[in-house]
JSON list of C-alpha atoms in Angstrom, two decimals:
[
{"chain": "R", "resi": 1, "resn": "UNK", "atom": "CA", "xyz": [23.00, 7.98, -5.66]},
{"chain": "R", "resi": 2, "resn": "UNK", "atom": "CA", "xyz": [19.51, 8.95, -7.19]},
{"chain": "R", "resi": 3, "resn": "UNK", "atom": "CA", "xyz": [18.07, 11.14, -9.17]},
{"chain": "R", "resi": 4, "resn": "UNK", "atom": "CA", "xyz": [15.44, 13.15, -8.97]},
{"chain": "R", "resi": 5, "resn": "UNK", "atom": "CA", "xyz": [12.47, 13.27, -10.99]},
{"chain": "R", "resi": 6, "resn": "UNK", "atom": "CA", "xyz": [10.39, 16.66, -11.22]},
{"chain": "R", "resi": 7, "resn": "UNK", "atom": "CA", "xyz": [7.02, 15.08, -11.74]},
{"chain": "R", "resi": 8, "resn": "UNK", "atom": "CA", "xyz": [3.95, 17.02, -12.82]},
{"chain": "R", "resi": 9, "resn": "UNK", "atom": "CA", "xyz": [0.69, 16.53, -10.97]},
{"chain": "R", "resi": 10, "resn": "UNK", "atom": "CA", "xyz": [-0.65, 12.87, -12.12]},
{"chain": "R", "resi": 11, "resn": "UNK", "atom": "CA", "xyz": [-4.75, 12.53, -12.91]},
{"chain": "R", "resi": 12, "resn": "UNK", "atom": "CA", "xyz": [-7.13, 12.76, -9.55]},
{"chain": "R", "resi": 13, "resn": "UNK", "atom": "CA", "xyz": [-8.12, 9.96, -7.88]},
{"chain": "R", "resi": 14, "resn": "UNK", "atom": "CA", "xyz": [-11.56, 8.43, -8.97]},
{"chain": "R", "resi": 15, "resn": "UNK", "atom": "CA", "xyz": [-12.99, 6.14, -6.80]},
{"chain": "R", "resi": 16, "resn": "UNK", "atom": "CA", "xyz": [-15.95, 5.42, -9.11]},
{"chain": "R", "resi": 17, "resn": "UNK", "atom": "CA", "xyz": [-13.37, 3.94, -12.04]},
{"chain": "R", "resi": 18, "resn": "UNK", "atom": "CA", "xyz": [-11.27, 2.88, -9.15]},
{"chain": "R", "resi": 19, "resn": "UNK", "atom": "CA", "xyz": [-8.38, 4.25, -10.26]},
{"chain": "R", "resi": 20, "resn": "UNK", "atom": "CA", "xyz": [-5.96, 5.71, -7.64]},
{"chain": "R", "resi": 21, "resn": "UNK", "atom": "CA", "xyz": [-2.81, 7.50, -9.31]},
{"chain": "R", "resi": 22, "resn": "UNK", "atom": "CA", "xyz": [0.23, 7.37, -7.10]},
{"chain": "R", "resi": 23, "resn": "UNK", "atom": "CA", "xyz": [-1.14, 5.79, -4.36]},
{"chain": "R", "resi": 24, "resn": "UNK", "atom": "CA", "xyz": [-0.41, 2.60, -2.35]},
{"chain": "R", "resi": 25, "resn": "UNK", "atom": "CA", "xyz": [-4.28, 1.64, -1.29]},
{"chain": "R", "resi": 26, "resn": "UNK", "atom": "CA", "xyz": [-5.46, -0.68, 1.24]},
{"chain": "R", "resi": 27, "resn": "UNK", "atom": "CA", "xyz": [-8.47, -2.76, 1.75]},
{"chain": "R", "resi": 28, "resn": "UNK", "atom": "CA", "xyz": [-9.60, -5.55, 4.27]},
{"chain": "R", "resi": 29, "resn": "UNK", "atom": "CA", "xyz": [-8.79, -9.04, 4.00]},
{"chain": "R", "resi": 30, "resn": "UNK", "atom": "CA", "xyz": [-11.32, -11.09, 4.75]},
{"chain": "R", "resi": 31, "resn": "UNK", "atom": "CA", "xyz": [-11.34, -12.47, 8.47]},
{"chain": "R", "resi": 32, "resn": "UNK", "atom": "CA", "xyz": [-8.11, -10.83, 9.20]},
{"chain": "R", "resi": 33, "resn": "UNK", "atom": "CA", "xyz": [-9.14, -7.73, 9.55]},
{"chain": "R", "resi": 34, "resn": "UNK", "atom": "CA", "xyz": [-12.59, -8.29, 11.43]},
{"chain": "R", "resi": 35, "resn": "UNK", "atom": "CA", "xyz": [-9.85, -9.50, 14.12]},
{"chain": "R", "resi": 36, "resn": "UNK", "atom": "CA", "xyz": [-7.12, -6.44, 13.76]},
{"chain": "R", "resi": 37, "resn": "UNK", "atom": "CA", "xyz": [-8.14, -3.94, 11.71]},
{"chain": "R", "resi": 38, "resn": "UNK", "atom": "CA", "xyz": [-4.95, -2.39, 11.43]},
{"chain": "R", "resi": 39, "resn": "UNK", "atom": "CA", "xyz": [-3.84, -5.50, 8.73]},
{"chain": "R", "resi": 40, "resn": "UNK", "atom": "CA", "xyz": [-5.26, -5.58, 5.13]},
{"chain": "R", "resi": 41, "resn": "UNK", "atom": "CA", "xyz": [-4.08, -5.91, 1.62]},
{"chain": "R", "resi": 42, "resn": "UNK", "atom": "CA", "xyz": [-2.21, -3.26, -0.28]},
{"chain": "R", "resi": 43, "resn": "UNK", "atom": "CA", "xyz": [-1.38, -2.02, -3.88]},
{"chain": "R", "resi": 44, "resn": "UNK", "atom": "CA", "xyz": [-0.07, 0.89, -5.29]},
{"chain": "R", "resi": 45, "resn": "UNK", "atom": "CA", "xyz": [-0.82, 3.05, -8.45]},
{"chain": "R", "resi": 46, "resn": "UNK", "atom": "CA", "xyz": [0.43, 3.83, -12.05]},
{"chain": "R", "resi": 47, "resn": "UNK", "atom": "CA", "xyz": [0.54, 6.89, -12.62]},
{"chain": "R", "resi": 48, "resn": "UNK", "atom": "CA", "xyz": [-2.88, 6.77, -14.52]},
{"chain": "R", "resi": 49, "resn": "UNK", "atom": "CA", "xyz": [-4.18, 5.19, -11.50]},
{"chain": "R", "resi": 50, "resn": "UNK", "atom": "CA", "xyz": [-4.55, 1.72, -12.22]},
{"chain": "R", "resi": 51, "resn": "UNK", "atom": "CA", "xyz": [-4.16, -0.32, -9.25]},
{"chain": "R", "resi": 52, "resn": "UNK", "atom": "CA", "xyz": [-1.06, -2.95, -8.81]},
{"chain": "R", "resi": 53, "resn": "UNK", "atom": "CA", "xyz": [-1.33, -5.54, -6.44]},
{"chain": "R", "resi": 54, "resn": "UNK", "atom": "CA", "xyz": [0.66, -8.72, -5.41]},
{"chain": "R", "resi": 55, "resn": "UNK", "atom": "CA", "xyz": [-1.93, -11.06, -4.55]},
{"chain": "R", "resi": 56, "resn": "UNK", "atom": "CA", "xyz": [-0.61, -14.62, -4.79]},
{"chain": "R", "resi": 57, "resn": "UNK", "atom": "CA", "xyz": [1.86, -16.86, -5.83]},
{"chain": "R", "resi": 58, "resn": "UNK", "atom": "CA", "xyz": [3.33, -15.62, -8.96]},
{"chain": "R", "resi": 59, "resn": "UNK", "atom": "CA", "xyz": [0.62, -13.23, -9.32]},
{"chain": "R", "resi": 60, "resn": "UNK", "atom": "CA", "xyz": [0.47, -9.27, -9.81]},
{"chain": "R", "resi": 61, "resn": "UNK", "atom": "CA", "xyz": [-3.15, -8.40, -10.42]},
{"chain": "R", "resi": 62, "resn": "UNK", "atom": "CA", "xyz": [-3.48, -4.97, -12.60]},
{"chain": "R", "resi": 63, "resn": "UNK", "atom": "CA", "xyz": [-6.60, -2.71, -12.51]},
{"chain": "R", "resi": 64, "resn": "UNK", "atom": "CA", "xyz": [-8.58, -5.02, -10.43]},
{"chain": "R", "resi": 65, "resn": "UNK", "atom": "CA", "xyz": [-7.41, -5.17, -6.63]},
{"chain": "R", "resi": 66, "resn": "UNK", "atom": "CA", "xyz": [-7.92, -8.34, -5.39]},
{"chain": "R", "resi": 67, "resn": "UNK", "atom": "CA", "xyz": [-10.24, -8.33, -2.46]},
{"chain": "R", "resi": 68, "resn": "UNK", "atom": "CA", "xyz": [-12.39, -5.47, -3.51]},
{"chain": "R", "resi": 69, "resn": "UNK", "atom": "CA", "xyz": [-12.09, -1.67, -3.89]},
{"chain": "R", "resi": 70, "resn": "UNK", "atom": "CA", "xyz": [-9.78, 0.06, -1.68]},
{"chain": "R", "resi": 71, "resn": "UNK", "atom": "CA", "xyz": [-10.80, 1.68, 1.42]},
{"chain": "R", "resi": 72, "resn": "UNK", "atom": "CA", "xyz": [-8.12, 4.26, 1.89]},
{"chain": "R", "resi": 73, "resn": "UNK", "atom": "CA", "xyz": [-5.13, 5.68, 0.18]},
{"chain": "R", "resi": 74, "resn": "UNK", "atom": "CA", "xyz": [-1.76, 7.24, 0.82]},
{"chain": "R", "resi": 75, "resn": "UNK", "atom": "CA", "xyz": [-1.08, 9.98, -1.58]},
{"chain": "R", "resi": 76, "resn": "UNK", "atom": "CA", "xyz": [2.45, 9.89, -3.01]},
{"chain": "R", "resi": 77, "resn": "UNK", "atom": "CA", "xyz": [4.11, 13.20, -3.01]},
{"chain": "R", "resi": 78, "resn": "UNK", "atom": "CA", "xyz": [5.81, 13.55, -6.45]},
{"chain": "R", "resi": 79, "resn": "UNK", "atom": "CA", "xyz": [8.43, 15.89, -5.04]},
{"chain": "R", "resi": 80, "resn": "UNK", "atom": "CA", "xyz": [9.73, 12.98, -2.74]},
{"chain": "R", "resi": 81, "resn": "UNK", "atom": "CA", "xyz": [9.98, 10.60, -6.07]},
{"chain": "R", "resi": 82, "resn": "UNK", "atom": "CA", "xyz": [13.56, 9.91, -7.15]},
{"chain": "R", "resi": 83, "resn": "UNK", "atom": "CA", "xyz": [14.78, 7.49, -9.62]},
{"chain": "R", "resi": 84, "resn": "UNK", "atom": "CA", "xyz": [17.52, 4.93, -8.10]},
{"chain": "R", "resi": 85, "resn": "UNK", "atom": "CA", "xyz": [20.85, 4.47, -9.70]},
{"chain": "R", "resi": 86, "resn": "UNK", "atom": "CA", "xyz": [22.56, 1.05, -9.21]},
{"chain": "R", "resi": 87, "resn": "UNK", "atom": "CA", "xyz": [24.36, 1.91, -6.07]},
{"chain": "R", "resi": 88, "resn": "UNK", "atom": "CA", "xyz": [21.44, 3.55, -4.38]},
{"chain": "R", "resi": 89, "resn": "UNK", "atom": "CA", "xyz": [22.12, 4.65, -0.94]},
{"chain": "R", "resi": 90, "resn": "UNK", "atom": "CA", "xyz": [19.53, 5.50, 2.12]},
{"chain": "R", "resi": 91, "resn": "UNK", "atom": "CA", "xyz": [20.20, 8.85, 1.31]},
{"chain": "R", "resi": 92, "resn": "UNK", "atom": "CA", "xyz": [19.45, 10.66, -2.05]},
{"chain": "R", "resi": 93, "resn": "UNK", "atom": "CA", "xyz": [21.13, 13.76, -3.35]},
{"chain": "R", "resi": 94, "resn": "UNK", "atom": "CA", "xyz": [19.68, 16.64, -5.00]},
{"chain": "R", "resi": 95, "resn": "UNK", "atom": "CA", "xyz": [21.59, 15.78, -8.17]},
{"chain": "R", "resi": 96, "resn": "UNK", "atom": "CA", "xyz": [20.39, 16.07, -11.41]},
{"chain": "R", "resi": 97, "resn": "UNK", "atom": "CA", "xyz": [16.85, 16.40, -12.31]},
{"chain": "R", "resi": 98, "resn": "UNK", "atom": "CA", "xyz": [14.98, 13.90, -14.65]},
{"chain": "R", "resi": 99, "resn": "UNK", "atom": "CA", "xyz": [12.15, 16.07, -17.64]},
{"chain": "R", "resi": 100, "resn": "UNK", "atom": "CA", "xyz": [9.07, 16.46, -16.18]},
{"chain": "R", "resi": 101, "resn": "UNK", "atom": "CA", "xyz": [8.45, 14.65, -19.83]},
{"chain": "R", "resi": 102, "resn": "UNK", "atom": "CA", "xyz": [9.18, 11.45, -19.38]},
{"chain": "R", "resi": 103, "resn": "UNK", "atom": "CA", "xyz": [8.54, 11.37, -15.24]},
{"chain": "R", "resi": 104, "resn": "UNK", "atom": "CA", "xyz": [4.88, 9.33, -15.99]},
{"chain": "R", "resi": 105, "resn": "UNK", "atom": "CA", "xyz": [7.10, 6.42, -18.11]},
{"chain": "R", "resi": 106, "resn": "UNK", "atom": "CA", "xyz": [9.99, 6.39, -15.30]},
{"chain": "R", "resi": 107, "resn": "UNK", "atom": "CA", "xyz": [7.57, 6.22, -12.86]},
{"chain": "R", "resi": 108, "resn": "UNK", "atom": "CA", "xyz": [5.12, 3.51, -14.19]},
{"chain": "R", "resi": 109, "resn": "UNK", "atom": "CA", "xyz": [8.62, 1.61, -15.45]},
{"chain": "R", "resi": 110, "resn": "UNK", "atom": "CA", "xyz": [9.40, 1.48, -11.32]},
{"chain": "R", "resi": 111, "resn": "UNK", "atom": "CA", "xyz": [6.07, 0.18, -11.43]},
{"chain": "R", "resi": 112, "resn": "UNK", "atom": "CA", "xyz": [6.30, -2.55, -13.72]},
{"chain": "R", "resi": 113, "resn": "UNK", "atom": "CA", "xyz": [10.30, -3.72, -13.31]},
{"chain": "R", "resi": 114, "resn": "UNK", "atom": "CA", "xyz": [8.94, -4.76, -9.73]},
{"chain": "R", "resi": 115, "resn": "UNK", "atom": "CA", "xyz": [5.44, -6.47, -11.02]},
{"chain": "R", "resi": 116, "resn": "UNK", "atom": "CA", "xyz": [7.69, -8.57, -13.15]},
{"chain": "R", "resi": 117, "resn": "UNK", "atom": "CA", "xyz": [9.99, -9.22, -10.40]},
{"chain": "R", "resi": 118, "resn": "UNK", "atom": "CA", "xyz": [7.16, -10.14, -8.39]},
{"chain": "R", "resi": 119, "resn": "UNK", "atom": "CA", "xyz": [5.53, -12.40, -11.02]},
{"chain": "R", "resi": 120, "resn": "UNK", "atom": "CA", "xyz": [9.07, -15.00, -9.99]},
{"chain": "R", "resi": 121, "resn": "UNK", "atom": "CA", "xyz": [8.03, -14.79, -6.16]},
{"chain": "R", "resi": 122, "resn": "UNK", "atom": "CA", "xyz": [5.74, -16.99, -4.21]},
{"chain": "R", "resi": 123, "resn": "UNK", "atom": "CA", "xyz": [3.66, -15.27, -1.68]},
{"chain": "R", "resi": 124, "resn": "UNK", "atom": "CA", "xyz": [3.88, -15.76, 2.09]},
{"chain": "R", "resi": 125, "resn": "UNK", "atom": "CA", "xyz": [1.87, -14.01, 4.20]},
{"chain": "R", "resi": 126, "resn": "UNK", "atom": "CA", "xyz": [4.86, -12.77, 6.98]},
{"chain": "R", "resi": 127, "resn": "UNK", "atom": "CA", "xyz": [7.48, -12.36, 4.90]},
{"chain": "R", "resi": 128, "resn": "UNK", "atom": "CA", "xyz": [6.85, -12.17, 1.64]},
{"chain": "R", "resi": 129, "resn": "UNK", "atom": "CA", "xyz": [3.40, -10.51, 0.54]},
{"chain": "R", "resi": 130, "resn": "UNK", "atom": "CA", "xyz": [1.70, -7.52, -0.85]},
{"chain": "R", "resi": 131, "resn": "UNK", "atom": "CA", "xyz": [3.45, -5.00, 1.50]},
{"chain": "R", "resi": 132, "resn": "UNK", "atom": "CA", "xyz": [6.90, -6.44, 0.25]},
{"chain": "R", "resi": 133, "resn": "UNK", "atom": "CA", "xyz": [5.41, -5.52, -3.16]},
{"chain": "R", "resi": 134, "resn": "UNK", "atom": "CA", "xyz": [4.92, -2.05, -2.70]},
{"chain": "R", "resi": 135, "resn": "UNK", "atom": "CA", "xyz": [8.30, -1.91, -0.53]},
{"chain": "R", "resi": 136, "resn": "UNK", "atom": "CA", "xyz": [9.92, -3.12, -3.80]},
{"chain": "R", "resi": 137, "resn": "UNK", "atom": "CA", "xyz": [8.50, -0.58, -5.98]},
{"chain": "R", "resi": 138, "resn": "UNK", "atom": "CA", "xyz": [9.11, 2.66, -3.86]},
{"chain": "R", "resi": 139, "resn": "UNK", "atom": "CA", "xyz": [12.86, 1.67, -3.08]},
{"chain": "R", "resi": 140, "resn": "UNK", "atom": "CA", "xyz": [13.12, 1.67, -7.22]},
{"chain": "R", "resi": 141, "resn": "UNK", "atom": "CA", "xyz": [11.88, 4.94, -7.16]},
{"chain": "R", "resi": 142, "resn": "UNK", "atom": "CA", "xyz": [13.55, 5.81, -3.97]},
{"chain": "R", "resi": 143, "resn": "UNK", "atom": "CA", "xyz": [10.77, 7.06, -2.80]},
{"chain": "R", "resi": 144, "resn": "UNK", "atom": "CA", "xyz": [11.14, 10.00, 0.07]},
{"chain": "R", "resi": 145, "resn": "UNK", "atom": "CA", "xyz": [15.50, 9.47, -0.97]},
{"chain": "R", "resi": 146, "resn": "UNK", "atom": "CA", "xyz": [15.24, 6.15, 0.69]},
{"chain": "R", "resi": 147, "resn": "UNK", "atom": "CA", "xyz": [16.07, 2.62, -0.84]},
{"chain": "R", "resi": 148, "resn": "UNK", "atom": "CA", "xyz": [15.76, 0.28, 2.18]},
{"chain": "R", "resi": 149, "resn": "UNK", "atom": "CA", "xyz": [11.80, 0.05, 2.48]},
{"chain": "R", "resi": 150, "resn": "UNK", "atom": "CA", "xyz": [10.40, -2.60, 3.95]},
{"chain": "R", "resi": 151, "resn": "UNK", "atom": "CA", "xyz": [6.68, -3.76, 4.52]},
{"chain": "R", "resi": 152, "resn": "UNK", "atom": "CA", "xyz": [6.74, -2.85, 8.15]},
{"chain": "R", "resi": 153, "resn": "UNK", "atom": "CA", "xyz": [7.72, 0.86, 6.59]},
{"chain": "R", "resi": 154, "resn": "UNK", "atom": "CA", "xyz": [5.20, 0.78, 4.49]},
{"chain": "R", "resi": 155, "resn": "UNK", "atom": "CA", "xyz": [2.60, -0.64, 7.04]},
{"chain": "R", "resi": 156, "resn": "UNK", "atom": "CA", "xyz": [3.88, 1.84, 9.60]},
{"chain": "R", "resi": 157, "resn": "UNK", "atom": "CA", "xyz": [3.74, 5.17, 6.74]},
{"chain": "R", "resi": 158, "resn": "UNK", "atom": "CA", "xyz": [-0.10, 3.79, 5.30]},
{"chain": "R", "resi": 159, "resn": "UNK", "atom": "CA", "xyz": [-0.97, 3.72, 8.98]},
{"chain": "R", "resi": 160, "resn": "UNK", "atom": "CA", "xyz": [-0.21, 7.15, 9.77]},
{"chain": "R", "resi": 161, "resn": "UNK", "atom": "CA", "xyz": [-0.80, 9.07, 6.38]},
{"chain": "R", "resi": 162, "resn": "UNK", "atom": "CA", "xyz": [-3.47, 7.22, 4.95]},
{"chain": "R", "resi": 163, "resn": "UNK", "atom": "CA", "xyz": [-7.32, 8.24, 4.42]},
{"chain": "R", "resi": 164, "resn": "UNK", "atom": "CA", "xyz": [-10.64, 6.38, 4.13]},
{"chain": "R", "resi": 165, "resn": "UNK", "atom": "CA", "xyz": [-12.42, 7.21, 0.52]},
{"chain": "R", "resi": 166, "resn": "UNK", "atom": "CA", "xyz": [-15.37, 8.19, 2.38]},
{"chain": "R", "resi": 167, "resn": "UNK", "atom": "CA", "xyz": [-16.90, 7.51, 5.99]},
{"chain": "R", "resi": 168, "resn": "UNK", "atom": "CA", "xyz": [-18.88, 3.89, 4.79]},
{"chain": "R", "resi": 169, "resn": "UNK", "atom": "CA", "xyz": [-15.38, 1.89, 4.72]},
{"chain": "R", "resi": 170, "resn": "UNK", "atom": "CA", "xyz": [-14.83, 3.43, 8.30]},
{"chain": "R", "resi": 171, "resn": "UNK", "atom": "CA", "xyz": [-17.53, 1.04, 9.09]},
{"chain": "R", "resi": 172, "resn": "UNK", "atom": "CA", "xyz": [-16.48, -1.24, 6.96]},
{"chain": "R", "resi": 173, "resn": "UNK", "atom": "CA", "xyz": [-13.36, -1.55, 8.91]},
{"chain": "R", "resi": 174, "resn": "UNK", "atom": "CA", "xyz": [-14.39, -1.34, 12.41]},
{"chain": "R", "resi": 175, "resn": "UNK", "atom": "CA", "xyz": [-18.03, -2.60, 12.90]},
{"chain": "R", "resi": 176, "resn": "UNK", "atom": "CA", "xyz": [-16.98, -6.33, 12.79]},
{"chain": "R", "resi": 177, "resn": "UNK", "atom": "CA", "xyz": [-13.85, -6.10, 15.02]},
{"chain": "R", "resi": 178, "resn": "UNK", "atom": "CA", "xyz": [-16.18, -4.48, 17.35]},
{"chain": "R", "resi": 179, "resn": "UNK", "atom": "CA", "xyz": [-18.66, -7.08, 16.84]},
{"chain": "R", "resi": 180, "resn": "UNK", "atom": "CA", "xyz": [-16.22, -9.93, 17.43]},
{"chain": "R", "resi": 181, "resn": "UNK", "atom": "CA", "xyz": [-14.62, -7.90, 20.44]},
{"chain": "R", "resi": 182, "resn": "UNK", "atom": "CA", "xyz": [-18.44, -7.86, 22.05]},
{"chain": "R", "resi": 183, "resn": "UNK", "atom": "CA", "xyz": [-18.82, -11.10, 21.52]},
{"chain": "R", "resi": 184, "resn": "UNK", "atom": "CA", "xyz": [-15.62, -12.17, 23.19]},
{"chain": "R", "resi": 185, "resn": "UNK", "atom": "CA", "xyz": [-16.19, -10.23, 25.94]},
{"chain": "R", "resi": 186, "resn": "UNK", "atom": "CA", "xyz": [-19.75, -11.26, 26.66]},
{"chain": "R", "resi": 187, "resn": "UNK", "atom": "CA", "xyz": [-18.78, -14.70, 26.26]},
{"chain": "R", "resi": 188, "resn": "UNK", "atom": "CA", "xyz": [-15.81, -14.24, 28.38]},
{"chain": "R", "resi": 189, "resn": "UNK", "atom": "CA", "xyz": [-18.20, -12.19, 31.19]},
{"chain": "R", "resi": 190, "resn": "UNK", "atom": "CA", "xyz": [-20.78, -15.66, 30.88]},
{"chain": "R", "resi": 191, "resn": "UNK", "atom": "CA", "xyz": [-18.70, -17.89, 31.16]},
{"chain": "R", "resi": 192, "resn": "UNK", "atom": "CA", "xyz": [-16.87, -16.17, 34.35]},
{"chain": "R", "resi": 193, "resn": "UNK", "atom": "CA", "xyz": [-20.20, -15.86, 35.76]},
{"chain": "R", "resi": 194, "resn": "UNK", "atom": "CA", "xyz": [-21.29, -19.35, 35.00]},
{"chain": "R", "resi": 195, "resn": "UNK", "atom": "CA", "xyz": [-18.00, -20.37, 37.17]},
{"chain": "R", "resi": 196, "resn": "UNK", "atom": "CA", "xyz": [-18.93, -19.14, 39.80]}
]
């Protein structure tokens, strides 16, 4: 069972002070995502907007993401925030609501239970990495009433409801996968002709 937390607004985002207040944010990794730009790193936000992010072994960064400023954000909807109870199901009820007073503590608490918890883990980059991280801290806060998110879940929601800061990391993103992809081709369309 949860219980859920009426949450006032948090602070806006401001991507000049890179801070990013209930958001899980994403930004390339380097290589990775000049070959599929649909992988990167993530983090998510305290309520104030400083950035969280697993990014190694043993290691949450705080207020500095750790390969550069993110390029796009998924806005958490503080109506879908619950707290979970220590039998959390899938499913949460519309039980009794937490003070809007204390909903920035409870929130950043979720926050920092799982950067601890994280700060005992060793990173591995299929099944145990920043995305895990994030999954961790929204099924604390039972994010959306749910308590079994994963980091294909959280791939699969920042995919679809995510936005770019502005159209330069669109670029960013994109230009050197379709560099690479040229150059694969046109070596591929050589070397076919050279065969022949």
């Amino acid at each position: 069972m949860a219980q859920r937390l009426l949450l006032d607004m948090p602070p806006e985002i401001s991507r000049a002070e890179q801070l990013f207040p209930l958001c899980v944010v994403w930004t390339i990794l380097p290589l990775v995502s000049c070959l599929c730009p649909c992988i990167g790193h993530v983090g998510i936000g305290a309520w104030g907007g400083r950035v969280f992010d697993f990014a190694g072994n043993f290691f949450v960064s705080e207020g500095h993401f750790a390969f550069g400023e993110p390029l796009k954000y998924w806005r958490l909807d503080p109506r879908r925030i619950h707290v979970a109870r220590p039998h959390a199901t899938s499913s949460c009820s519309s039980g009794d609501s937490a003070s809007g007073d204390d909903a920035a503590a409870t929130y950043d608490a979720a926050l920092a239970a799982s950067a601890v918890h994280f700060r005992t883990k060793r990173h591995h980059m299929l099944t145990q990495n920043c995305h895990s991280h994030v999954a961790d801290t929204l099924n604390r806060l039972a994010y959306d009433g749910r308590t079994n998110w994963n980091m294909v879940r959280v791939w699969w929601e920042l995919t679809l409801r995510s936005r770019y800061v502005s159209w330069g990391p669109v670029a960013r993103v994109y230009v050197p996968f379709l560099v690479w992809g040229s150059i694969v081709v046109g070596l591929a369309v050589l070397l076919r002709h050279a065969a022949r």
